[in-house]
Short mmCIF file of C-alpha atoms in Angstrom, two decimals:
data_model
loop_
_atom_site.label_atom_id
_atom_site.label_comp_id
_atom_site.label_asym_id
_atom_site.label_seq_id
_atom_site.Cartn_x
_atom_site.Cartn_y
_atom_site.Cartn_z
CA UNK A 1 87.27 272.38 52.90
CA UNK A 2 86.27 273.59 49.47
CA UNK A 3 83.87 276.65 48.26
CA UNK A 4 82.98 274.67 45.51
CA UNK A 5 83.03 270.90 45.03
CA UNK A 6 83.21 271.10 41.07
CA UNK A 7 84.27 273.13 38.88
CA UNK A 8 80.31 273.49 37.32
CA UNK A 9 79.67 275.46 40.52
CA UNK A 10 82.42 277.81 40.18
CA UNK A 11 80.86 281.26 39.31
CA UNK A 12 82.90 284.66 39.34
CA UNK A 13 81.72 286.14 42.60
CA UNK A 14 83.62 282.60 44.05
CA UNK A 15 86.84 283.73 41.98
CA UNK A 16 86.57 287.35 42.76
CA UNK A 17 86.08 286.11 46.71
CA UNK A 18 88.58 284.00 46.92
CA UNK A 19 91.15 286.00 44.97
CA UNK A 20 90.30 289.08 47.31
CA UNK A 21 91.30 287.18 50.05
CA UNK A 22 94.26 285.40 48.81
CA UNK A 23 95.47 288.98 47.51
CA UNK A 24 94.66 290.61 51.20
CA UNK A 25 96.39 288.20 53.07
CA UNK A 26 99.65 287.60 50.89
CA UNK A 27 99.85 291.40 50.94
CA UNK A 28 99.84 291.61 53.99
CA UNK A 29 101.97 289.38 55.44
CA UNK A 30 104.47 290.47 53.18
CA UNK A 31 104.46 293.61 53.57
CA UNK A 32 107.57 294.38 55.77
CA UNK A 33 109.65 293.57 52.51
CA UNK A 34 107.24 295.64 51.23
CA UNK A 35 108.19 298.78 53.77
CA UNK A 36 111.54 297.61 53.54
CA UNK A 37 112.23 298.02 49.07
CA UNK A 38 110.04 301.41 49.80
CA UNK A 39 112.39 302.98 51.67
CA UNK A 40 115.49 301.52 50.76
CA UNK A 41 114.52 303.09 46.79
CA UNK A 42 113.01 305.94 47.84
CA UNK A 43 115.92 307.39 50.85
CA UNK A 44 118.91 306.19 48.78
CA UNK A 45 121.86 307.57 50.99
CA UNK A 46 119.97 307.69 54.51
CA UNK A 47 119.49 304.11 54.61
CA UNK A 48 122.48 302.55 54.32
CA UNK A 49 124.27 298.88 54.20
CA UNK A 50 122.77 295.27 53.68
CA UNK A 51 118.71 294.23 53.70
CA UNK A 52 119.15 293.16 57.18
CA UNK A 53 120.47 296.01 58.80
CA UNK A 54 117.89 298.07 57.23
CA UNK A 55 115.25 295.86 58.25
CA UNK A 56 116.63 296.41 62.01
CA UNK A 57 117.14 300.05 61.34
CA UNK A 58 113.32 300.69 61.02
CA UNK A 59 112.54 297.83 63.84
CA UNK A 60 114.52 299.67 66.60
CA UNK A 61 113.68 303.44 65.12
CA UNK A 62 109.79 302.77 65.04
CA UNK A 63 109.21 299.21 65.99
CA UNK A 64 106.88 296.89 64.55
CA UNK A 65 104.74 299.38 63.85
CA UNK A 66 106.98 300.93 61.45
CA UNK A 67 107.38 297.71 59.35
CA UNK A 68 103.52 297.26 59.10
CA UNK A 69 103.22 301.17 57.92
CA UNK A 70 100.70 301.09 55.15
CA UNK A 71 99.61 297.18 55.49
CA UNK A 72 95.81 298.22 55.45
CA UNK A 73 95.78 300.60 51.74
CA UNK A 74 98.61 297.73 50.51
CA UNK A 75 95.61 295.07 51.47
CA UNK A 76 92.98 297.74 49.90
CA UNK A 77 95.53 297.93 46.42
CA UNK A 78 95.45 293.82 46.43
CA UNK A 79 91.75 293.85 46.83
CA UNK A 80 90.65 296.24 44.44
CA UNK A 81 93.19 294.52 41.88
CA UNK A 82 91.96 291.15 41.96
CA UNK A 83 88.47 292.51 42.44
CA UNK A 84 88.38 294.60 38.96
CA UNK A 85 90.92 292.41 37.02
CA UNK A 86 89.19 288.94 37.54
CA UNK A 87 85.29 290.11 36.41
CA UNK A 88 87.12 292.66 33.86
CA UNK A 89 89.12 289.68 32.17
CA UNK A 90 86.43 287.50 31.99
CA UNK A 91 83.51 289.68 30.92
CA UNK A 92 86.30 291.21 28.00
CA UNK A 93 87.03 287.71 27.06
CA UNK A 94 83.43 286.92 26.82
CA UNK A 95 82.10 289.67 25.04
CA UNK A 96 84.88 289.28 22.37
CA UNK A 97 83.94 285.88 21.97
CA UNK A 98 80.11 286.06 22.38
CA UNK A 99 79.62 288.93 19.90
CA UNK A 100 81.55 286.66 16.80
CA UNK A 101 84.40 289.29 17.13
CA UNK A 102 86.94 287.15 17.80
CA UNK A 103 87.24 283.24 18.60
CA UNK A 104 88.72 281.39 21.52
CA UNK A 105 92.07 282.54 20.26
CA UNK A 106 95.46 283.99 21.48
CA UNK A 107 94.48 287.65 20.20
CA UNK A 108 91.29 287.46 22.16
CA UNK A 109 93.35 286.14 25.79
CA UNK A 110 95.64 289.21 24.82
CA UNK A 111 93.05 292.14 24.54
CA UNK A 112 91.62 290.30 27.75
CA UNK A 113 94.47 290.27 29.76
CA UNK A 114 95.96 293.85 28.56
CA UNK A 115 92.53 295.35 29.42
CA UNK A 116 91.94 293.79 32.91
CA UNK A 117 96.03 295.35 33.33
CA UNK A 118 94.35 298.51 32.43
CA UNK A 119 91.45 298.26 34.06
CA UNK A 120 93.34 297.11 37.64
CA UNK A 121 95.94 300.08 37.08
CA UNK A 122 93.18 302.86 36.64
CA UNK A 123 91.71 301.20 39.59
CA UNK A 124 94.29 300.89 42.36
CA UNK A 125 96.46 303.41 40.93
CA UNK A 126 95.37 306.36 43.56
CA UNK A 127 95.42 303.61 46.71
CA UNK A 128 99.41 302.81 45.57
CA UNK A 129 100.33 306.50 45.39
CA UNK A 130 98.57 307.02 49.00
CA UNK A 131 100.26 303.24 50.22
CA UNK A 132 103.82 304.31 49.19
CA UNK A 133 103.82 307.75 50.66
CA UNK A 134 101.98 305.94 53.95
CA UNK A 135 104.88 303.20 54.09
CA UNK A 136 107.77 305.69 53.24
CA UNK A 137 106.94 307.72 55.87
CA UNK A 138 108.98 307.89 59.23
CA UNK A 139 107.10 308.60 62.19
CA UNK A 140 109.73 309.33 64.73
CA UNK A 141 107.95 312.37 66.41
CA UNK A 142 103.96 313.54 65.78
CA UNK A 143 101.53 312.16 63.76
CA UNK A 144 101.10 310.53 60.47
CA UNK A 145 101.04 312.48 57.36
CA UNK A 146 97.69 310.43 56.40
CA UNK A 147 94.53 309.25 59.13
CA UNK A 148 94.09 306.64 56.36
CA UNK A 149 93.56 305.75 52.39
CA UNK A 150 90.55 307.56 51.93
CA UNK A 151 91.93 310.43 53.66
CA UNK A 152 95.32 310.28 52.23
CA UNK A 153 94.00 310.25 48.57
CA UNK A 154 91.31 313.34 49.55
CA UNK A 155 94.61 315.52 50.80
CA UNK A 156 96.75 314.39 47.76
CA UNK A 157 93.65 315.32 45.56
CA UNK A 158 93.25 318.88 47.52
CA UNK A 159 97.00 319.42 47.65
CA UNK A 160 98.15 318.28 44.98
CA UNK A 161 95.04 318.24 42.00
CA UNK A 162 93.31 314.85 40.65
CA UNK A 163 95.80 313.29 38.42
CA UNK A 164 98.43 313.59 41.09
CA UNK A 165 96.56 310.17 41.64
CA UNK A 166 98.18 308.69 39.55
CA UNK A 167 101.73 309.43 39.64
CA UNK A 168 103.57 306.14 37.82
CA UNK A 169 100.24 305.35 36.39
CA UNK A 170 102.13 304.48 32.99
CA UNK A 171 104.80 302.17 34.71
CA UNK A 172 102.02 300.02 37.07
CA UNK A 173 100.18 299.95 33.58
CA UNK A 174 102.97 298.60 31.63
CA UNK A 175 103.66 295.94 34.52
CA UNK A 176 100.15 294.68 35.26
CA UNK A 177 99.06 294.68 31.55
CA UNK A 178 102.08 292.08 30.29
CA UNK A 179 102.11 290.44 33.70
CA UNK A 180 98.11 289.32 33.30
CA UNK A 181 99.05 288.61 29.58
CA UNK A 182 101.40 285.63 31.37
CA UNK A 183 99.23 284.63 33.75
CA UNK A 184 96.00 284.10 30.97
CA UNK A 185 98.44 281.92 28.86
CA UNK A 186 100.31 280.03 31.90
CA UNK A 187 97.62 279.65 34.32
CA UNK A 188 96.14 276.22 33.80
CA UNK A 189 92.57 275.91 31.94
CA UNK A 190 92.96 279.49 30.51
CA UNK A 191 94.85 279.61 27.77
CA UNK A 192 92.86 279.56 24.14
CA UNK A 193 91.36 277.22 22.36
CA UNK A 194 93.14 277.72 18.86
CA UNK A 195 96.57 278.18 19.69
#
């Protein structure tokens, strides 16, 4: 089964759509690695020895629960990514190129691709602070620190001020920005024109 059944019909609400739910559902069946790097960078010293016997540690401390900790703000981060990068790319890209700025060329998939980084980083940056403190959390005995995203990123705003937000904004920047940059030039039937 296809959305579309040529590539005339494609339109970005199809691409923003489908890469929403590609992003929400690779997310988040991955996401006991996820829970798993979390906590093995952020505990050092208290979890100890290989992958696997940290991966059992958290299984037989908190179950299965504890390796899906923070699966529905990591699916919120992979939607709100792929839902501001895609239209952000693509209406950069065209702009540049409608207004006579810039041609079809490499400088104008650059400045697209940077941008949509930026634009995703500024976007998800306050679900991935909320998502890591929600999956590095151990909930051996009471409750969770956060009900959910929205509230976690309302306490850390309250308790913390605004631009504790975005807490490795500059990092997820500097990955997503050069990282998009790849993907315009490698992904087929993006790159330029004029190379």
């Amino acid at each position: 089964m296809y959305v579309v059944s040529s590539l005339a019909e494609e339109t970005m609400v199809i691409n923003v759509f489908c890469g929403v739910v590609s992003g929400v559902l690779s997310s988040s069946m991955a996401n006991p690695t996820d829970v798993l790097k979390i906590r093995m960078q952020a505990q050092g010293s208290l979890l100890q020895g290989s992958m696997i016997s940290n991966f059992v540690n958290i299984y037989q401390t908190e179950g299965t629960r504890g390796l899906w900790r923070g699966v529905i703000p990591t699916a919120q981060r992979a939607a709100i990514v792929v839902g501001v990068e895609l239209p952000v790319y693509d209406i950069t890209k065209k702009h540049l190129i409608g207004s006579g700025v810039m041609g079809d060329t490499i400088l104008t998939h650059f400045i697209s691709s940077f941008t949509c980084g930026l634009a995703g980083a500024v976007a998800s940056n306050p679900v991935d602070v909320v998502r890591t403190r929600m999956m590095n959390q151990r909930v051996l005995s009471g409750g969770p620190m956060y009900k959910g995203t929205l509230d976690g990123v309302m306490q850390t705003w309250k308790n913390e001020g605004f631009f504790a937000l975005y807490k490795g904004f500059w990092p997820n920047w500097l990955r997503l920005g050069p990282w998009n940059i790849i993907v315009s030039f490698t992904a087929p039937g993006s790159q330029p024109a004029v190379v």
